[in-house]
mmCIF file of C-alpha atoms and ligand atoms in Angstrom:
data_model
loop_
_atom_site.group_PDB
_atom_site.id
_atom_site.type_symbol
_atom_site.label_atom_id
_atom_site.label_comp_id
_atom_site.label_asym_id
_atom_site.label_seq_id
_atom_site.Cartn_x
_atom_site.Cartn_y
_atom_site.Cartn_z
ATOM 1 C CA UNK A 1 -5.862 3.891 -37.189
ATOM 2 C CA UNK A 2 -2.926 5.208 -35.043
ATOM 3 C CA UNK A 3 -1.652 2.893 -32.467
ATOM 4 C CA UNK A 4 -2.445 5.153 -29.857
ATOM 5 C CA UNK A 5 -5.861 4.516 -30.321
ATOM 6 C CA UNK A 6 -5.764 0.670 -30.962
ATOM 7 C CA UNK A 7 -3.739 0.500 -27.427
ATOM 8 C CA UNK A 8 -6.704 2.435 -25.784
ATOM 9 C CA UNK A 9 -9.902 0.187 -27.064
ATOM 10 C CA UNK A 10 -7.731 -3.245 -26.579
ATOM 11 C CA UNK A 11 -6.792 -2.133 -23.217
ATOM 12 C CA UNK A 12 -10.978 -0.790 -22.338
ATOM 13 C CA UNK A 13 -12.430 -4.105 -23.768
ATOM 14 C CA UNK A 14 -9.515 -6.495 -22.387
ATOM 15 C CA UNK A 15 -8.987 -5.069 -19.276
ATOM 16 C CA UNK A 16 -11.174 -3.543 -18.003
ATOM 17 C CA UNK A 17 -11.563 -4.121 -14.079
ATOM 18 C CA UNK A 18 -7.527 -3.282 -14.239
ATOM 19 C CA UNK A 19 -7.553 -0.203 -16.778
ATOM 20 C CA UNK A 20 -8.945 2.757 -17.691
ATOM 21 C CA UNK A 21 -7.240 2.908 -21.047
ATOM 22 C CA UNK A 22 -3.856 4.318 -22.688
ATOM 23 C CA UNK A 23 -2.693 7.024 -20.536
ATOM 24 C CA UNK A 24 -3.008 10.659 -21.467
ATOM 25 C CA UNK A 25 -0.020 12.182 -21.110
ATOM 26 C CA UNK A 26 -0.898 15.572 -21.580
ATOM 27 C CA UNK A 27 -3.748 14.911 -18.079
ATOM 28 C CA UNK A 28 -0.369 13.921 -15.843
ATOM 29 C CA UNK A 29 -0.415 16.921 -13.390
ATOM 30 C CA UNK A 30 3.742 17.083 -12.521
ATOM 31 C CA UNK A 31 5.495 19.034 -15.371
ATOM 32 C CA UNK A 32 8.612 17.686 -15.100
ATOM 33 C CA UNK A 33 7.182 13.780 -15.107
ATOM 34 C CA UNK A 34 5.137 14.648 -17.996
ATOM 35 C CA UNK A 35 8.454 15.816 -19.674
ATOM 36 C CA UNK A 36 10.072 12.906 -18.837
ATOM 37 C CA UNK A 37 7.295 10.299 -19.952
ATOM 38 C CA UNK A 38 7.220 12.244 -23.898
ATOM 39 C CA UNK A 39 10.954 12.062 -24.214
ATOM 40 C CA UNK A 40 10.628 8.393 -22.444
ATOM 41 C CA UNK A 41 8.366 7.568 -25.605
ATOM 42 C CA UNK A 42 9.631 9.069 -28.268
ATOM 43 C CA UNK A 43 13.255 7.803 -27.924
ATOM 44 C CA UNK A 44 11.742 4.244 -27.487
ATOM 45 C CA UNK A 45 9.569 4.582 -29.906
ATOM 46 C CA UNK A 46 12.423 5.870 -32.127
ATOM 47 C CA UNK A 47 14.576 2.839 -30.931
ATOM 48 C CA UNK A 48 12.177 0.241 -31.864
ATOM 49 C CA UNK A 49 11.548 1.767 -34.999
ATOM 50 C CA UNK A 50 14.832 1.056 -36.266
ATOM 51 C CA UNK A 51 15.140 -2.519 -35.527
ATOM 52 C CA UNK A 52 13.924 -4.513 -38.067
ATOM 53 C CA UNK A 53 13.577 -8.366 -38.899
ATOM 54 C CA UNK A 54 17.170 -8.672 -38.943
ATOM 55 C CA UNK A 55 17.569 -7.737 -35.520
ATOM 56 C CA UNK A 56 15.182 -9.717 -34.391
ATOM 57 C CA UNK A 57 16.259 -12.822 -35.863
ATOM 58 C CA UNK A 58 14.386 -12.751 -38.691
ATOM 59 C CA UNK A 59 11.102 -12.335 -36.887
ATOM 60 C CA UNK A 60 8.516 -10.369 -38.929
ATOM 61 C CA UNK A 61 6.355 -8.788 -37.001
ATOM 62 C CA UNK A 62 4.113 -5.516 -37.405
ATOM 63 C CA UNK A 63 5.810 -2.369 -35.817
ATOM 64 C CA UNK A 64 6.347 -1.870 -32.253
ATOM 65 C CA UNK A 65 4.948 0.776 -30.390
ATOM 66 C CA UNK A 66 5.496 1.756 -26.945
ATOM 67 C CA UNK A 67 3.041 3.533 -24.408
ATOM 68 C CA UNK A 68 1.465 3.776 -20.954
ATOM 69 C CA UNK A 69 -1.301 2.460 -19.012
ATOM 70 C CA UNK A 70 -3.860 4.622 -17.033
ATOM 71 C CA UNK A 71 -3.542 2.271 -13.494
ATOM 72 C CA UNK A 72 -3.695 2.648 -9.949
ATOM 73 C CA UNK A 73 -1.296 -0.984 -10.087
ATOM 74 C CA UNK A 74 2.556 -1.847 -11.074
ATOM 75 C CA UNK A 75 2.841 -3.674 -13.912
ATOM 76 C CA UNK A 76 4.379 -3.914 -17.748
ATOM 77 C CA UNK A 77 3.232 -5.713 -20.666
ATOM 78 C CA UNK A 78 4.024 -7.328 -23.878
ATOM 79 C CA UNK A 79 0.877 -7.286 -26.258
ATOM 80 C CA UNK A 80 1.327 -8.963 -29.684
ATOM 81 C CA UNK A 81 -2.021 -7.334 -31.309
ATOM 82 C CA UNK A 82 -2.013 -7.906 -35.199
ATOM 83 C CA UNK A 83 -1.801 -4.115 -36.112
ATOM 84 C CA UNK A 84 1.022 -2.799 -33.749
ATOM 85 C CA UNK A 85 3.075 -5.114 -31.255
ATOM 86 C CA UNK A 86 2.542 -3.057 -27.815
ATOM 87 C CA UNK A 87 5.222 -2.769 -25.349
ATOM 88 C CA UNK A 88 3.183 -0.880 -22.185
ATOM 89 C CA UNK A 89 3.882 -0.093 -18.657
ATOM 90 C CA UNK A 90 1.569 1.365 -16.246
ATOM 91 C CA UNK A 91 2.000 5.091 -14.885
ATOM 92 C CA UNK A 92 2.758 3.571 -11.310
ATOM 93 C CA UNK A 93 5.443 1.713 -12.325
ATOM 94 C CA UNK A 94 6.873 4.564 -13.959
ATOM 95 C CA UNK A 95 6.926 6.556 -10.531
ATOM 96 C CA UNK A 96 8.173 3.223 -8.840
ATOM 97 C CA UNK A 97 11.633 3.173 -11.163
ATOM 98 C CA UNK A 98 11.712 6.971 -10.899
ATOM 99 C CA UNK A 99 11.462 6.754 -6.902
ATOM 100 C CA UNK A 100 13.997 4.415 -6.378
ATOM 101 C CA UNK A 101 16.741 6.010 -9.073
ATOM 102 C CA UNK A 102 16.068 9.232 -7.236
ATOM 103 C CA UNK A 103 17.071 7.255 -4.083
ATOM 104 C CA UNK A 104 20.123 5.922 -5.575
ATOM 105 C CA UNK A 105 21.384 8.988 -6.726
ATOM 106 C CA UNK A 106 20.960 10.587 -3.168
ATOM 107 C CA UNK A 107 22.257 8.170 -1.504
ATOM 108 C CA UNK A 108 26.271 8.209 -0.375
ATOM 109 C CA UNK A 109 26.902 4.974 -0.419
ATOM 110 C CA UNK A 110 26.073 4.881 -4.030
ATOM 111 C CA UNK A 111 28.336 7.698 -4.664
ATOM 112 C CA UNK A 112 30.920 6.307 -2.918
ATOM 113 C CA UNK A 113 30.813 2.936 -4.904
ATOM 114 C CA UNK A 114 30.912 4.833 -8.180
ATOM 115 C CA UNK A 115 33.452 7.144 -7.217
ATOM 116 C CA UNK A 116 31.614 10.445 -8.009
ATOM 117 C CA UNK A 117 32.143 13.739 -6.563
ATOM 118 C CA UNK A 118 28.815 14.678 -4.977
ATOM 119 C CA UNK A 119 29.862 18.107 -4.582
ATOM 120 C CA UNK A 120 29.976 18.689 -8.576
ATOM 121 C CA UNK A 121 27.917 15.992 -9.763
ATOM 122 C CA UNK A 122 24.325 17.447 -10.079
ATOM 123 C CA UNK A 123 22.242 14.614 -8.538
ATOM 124 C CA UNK A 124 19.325 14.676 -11.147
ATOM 125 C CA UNK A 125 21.945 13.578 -13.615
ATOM 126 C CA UNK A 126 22.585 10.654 -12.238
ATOM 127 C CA UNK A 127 19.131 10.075 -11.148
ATOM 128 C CA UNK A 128 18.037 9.914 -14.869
ATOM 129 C CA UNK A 129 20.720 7.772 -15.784
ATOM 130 C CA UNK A 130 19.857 5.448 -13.654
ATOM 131 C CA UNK A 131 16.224 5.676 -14.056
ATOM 132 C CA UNK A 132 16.652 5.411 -18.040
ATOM 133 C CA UNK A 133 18.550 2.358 -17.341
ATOM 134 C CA UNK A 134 15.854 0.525 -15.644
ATOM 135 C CA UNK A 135 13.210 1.477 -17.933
ATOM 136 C CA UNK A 136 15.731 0.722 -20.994
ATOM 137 C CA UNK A 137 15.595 -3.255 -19.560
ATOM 138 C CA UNK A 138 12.112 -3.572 -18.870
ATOM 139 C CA UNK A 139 11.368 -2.361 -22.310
ATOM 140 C CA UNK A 140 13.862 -4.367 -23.816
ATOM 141 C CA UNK A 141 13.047 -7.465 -21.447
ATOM 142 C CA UNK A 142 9.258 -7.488 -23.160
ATOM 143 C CA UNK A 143 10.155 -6.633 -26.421
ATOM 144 C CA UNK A 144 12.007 -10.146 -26.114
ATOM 145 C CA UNK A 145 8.965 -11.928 -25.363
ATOM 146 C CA UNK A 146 7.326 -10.915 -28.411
ATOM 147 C CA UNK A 147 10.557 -11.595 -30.739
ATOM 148 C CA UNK A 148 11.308 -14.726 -29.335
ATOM 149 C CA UNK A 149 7.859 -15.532 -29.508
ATOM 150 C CA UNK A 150 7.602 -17.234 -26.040
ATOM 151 C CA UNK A 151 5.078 -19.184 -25.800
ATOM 152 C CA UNK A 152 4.690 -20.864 -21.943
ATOM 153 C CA UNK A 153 4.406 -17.239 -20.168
ATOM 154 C CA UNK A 154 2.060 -16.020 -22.144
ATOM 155 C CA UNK A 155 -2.124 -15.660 -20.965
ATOM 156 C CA UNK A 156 -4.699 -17.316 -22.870
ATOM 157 C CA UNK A 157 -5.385 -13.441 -24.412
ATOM 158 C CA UNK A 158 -1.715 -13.658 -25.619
ATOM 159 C CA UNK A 159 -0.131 -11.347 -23.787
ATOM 160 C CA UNK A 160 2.136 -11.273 -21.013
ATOM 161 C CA UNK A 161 2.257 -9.744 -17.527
ATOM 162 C CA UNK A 162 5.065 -9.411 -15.422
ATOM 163 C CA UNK A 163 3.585 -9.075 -11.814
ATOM 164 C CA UNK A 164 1.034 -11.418 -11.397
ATOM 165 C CA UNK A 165 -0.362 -12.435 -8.220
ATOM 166 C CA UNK A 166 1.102 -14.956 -5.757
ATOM 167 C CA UNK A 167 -1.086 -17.584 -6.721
ATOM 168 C CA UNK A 168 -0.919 -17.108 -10.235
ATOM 169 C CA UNK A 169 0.289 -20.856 -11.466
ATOM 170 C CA UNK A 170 3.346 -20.918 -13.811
ATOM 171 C CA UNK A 171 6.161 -23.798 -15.371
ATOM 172 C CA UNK A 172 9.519 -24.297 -15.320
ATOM 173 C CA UNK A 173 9.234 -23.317 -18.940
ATOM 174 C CA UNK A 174 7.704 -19.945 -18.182
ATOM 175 C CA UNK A 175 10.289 -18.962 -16.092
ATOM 176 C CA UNK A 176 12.963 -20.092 -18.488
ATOM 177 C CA UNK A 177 11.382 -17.555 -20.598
ATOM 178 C CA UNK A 178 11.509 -15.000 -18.435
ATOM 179 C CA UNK A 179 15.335 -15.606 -17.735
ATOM 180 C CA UNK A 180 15.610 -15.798 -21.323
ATOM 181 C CA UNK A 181 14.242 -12.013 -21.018
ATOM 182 C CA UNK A 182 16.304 -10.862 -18.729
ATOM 183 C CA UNK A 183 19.381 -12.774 -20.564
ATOM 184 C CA UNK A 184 18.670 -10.945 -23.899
ATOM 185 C CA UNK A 185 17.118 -7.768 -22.342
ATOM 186 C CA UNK A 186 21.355 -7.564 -20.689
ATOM 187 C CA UNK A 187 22.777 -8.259 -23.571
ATOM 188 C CA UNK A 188 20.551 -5.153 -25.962
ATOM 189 C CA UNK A 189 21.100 -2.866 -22.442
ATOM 190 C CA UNK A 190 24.634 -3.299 -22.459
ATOM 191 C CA UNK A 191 25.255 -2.789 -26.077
ATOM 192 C CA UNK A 192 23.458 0.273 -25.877
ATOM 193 C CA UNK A 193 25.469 1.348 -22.560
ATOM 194 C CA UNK A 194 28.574 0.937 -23.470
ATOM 195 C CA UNK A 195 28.792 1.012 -27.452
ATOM 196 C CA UNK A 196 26.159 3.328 -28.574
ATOM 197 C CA UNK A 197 26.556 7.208 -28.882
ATOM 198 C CA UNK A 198 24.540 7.639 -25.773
ATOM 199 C CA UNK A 199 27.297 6.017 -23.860
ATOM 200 C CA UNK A 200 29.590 9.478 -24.396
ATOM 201 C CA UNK A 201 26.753 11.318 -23.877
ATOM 202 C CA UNK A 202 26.162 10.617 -20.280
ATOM 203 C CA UNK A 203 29.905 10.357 -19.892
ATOM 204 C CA UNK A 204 29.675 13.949 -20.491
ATOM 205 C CA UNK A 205 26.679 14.277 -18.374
ATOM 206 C CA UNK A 206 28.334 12.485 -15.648
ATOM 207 C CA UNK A 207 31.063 15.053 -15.980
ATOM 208 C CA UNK A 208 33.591 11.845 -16.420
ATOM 209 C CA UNK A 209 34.818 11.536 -20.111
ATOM 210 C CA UNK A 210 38.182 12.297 -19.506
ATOM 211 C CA UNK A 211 38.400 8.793 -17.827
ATOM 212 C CA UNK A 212 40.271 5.941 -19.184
ATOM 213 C CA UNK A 213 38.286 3.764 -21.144
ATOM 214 C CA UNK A 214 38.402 1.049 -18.732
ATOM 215 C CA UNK A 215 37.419 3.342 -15.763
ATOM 216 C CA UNK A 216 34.421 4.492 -18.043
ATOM 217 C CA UNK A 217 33.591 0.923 -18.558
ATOM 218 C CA UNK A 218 33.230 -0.504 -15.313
ATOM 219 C CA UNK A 219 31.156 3.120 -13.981
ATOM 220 C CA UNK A 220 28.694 2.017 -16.174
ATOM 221 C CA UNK A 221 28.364 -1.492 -15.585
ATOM 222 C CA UNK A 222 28.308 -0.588 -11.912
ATOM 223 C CA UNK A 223 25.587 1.526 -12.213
ATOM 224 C CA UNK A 224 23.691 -0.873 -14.892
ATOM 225 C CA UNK A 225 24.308 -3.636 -11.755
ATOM 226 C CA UNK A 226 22.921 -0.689 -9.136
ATOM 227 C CA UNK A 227 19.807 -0.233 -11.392
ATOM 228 C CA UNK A 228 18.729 -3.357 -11.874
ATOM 229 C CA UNK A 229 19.567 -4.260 -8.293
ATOM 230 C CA UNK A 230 17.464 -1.597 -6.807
ATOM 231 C CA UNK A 231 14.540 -2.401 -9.827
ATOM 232 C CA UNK A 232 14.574 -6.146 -8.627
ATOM 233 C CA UNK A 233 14.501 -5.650 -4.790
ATOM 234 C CA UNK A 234 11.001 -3.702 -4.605
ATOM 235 C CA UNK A 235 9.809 -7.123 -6.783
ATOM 236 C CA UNK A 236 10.606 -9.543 -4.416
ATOM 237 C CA UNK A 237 7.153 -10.857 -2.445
ATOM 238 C CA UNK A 238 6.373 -11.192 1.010
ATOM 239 C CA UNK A 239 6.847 -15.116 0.727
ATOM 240 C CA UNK A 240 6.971 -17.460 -1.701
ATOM 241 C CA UNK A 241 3.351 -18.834 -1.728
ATOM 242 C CA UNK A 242 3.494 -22.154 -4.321
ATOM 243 C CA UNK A 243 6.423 -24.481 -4.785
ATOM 244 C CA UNK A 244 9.275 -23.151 -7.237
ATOM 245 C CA UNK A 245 8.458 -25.088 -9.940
ATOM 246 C CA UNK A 246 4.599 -23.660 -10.304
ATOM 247 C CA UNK A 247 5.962 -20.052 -10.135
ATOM 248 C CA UNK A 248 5.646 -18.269 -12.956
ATOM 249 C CA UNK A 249 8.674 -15.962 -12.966
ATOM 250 C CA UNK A 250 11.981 -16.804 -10.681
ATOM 251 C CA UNK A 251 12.542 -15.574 -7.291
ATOM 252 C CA UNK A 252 14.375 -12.007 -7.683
ATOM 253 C CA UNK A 253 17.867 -13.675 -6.391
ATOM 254 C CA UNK A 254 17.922 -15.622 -9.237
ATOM 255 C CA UNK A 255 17.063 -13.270 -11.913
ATOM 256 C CA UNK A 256 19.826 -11.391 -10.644
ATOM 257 C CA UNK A 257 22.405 -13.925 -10.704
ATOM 258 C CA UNK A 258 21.350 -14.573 -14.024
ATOM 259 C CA UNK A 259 21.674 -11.127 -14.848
ATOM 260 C CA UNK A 260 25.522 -11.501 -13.451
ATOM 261 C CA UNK A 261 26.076 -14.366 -15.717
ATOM 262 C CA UNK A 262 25.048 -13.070 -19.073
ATOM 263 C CA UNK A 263 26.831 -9.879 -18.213
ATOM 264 C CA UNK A 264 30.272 -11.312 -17.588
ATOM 265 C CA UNK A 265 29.411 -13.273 -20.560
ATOM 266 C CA UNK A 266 28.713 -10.152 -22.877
ATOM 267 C CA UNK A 267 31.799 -8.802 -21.106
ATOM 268 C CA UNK A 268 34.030 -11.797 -21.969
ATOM 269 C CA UNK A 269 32.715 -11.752 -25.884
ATOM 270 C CA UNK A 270 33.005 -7.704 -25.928
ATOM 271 C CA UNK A 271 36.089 -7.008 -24.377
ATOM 272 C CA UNK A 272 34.449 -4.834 -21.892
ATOM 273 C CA UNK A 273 35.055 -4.749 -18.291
ATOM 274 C CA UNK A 274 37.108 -7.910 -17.043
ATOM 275 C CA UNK A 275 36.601 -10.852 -15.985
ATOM 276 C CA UNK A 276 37.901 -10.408 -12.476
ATOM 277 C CA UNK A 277 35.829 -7.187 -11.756
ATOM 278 C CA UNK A 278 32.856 -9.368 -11.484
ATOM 279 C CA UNK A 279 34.287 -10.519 -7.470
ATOM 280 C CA UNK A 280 31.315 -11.698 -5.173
ATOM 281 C CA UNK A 281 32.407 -8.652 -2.852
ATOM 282 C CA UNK A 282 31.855 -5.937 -5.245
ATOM 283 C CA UNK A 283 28.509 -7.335 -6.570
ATOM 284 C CA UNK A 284 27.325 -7.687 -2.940
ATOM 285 C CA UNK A 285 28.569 -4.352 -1.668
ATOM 286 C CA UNK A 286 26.373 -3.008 -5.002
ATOM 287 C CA UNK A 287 23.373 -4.890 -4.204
ATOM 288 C CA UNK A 288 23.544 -3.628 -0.022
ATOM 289 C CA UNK A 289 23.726 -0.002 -1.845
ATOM 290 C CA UNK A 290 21.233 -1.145 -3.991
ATOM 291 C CA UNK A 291 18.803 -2.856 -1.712
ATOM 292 C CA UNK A 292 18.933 -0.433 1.554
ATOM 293 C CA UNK A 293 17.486 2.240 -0.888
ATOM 294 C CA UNK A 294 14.476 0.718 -1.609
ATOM 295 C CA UNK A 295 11.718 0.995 0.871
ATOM 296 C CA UNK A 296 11.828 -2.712 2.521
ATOM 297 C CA UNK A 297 9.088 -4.033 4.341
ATOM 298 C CA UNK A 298 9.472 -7.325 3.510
ATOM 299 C CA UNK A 299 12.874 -8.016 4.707
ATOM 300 C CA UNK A 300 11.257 -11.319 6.186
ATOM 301 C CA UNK A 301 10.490 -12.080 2.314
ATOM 302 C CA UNK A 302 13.794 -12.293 1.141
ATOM 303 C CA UNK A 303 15.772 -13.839 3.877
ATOM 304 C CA UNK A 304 12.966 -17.134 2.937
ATOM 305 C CA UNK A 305 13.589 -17.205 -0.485
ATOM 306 C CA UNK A 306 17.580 -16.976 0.586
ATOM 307 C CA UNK A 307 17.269 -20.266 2.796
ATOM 308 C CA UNK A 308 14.958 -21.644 0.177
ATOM 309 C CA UNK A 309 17.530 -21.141 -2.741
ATOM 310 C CA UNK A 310 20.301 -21.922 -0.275
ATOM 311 C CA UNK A 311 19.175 -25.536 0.158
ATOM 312 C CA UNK A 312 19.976 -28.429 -1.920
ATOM 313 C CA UNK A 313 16.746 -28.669 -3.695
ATOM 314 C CA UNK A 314 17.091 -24.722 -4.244
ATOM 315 C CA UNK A 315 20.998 -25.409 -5.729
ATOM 316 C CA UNK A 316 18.870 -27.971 -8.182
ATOM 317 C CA UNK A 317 16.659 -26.059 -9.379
ATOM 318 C CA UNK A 318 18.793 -22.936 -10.028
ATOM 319 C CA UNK A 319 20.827 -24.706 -11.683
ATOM 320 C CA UNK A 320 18.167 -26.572 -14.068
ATOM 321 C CA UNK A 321 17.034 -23.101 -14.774
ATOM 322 C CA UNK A 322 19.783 -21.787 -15.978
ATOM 323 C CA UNK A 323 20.844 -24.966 -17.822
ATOM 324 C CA UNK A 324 17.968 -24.797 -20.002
ATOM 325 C CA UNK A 325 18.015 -20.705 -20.211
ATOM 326 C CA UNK A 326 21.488 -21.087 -21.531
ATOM 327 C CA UNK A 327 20.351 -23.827 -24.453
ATOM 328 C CA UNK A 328 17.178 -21.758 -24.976
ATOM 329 C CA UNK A 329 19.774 -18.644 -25.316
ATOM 330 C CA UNK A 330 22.087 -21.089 -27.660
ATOM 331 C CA UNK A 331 19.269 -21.284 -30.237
ATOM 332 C CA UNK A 332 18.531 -18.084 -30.700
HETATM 333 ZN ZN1 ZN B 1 8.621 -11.246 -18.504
#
């Protein structure tokens, strides 16, 4: 039975206040997102067909497949069903990544920071780019759920779901999965960024080949930080409703700076990008381009978790979480 079809009847009979089933691609009315979604698929699909046990550590696993979710909500999952391992996000949070790239790339600050001509750049360039980006993490951040085989994060049904409500009770241990996610989903992002084929590719795209190496490097780790950034600020919640140890993922400031750790970590072991490019001014003047993009109206939400994670019971518990992210990281 084709995966397709699998996806669709696990979805109906598992979910079925939330879903309507696998989405039909072919039934999405805009022509150029329906486009987008098939090339979206089969290059993942592609992707994840060539890794194997080896990448995954030794893993075995049935094949991965990767699809979308007919929903009127945002949200992505991992599904580890015993025919096909699912990786599926729902059509709205498809049009959420692609509404805030398309804000990025419009937006002159943004331009500014990466140095790019907006007079011969054509802005739907870099609007994919930085869309693809986004999507590229998310897929890779739940395809590490189901090779690391995490087990605290995951529902009683077995799979996992990033946005879960407020009140949704998690661990410590969950969310040390989910930075564990977010560790390896930067470290299979930026490999693919900077040392894959694509990388020249969108060089080309970007009209900025003829660069130095160097100059090429930190463009696209500026716009990987930009991406992300922008991705992570329309996450963040009104308030933080249960104590930080019974969330289930970590506050968005967090994630980030983890993010900015493994990254100058990958960058220190790769020889991309230097050490001393990753300065607290540049990463704050990309998240301020990042962040006044996205449509805010929860500003009030994230100066709370700020003073929260500011405080000396915050300072604690970020670092406990990252203490035991890096060990969990160290055993892999
Ligand atoms: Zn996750």
């Amino acid at each position: 039975m084709p995966p397709e079809i699998i996806l669709d009847r696990y979805v109906k009979e598992n979910f079925p206040k939330s879903y309507s089933g696998k989405l039909d691609v072919e039934r999405v009315g805009s022509p150029s997102l329906r486009t987008f979604l098939y090339g979206l698929q089969i290059e993942t699909n592609d992707a994840l067909q060539m890794e194997n046990a080896n990448a995954s550590g030794g893993v075995v696993h049935p094949p991965f497949h990767f699809d979308y979710l007919l929903a009127t909500v945002t949200n992505a999952h991992a599904i580890p069903h015993e025919r096909f391992w699912f990786i599926a996000l729902t059509l709205p949070l498809i049009k959420s990544v692609t509404d805030v790239s398309r804000h990025l790339s419009r937006s002159s600050a943004v331009l500014q920071l990466l140095h790019l001509d907006s007079g011969t750049l054509r802005p739907d360039i870099l609007w994919s780019y930085l869309g693809h980006i986004q999507l590229l993490f998310l897929t890779a951040h739940e395809y590490t759920h189901l090779i690391h085989e995490h087990s605290a994060g995951r529902e009683p049904s077995g799979v996992w779901t990033e946005l879960v409500p407020q009140t949704t009770c998690g661990s410590i241990d969950s969310q040390v999965e989910e930075l564990d996610a977010d560790g390896y989903a930067t470290y299979l992002v930026l490999a693919f960024l900077l040392r894959s084929p694509w990388r020249l590719r969108q060089l080309i795209l970007l009209g900025q080949e003829n660069m130095p190496a160097v100059d090429c490097d930190e463009l696209i780790m500026s716009c990987f930080f930009l991406s992300l950034m922008a991705f992570f600020s329309t996450l963040w919640p009104e308030s933080i409703k249960l104590p930080l140890d019974r969330l289930t993922h970590p506050p968005v400031p967090v994630r980030i700076d983890y993010v900015i750790h493994v990254a100058k970590m990958w960058c220190g072991q790769f020889g991309h990008v230097k050490q001393s490019w990753f300065t607290s001014p540049r990463l704050q003047d990309l998240f301020h381009a990042a962040a006044s993009e996205v449509d805010r109206t929860n500003r009030q939400g994230w100066d709370e978790q700020i003073a929260l994670l500011s405080s000396a019971d915050g300072d604690q518990y970020r670092n406990m979480l990252f203490e035991e992210s890096n060990k969990m990281r160290r055993r892999e």
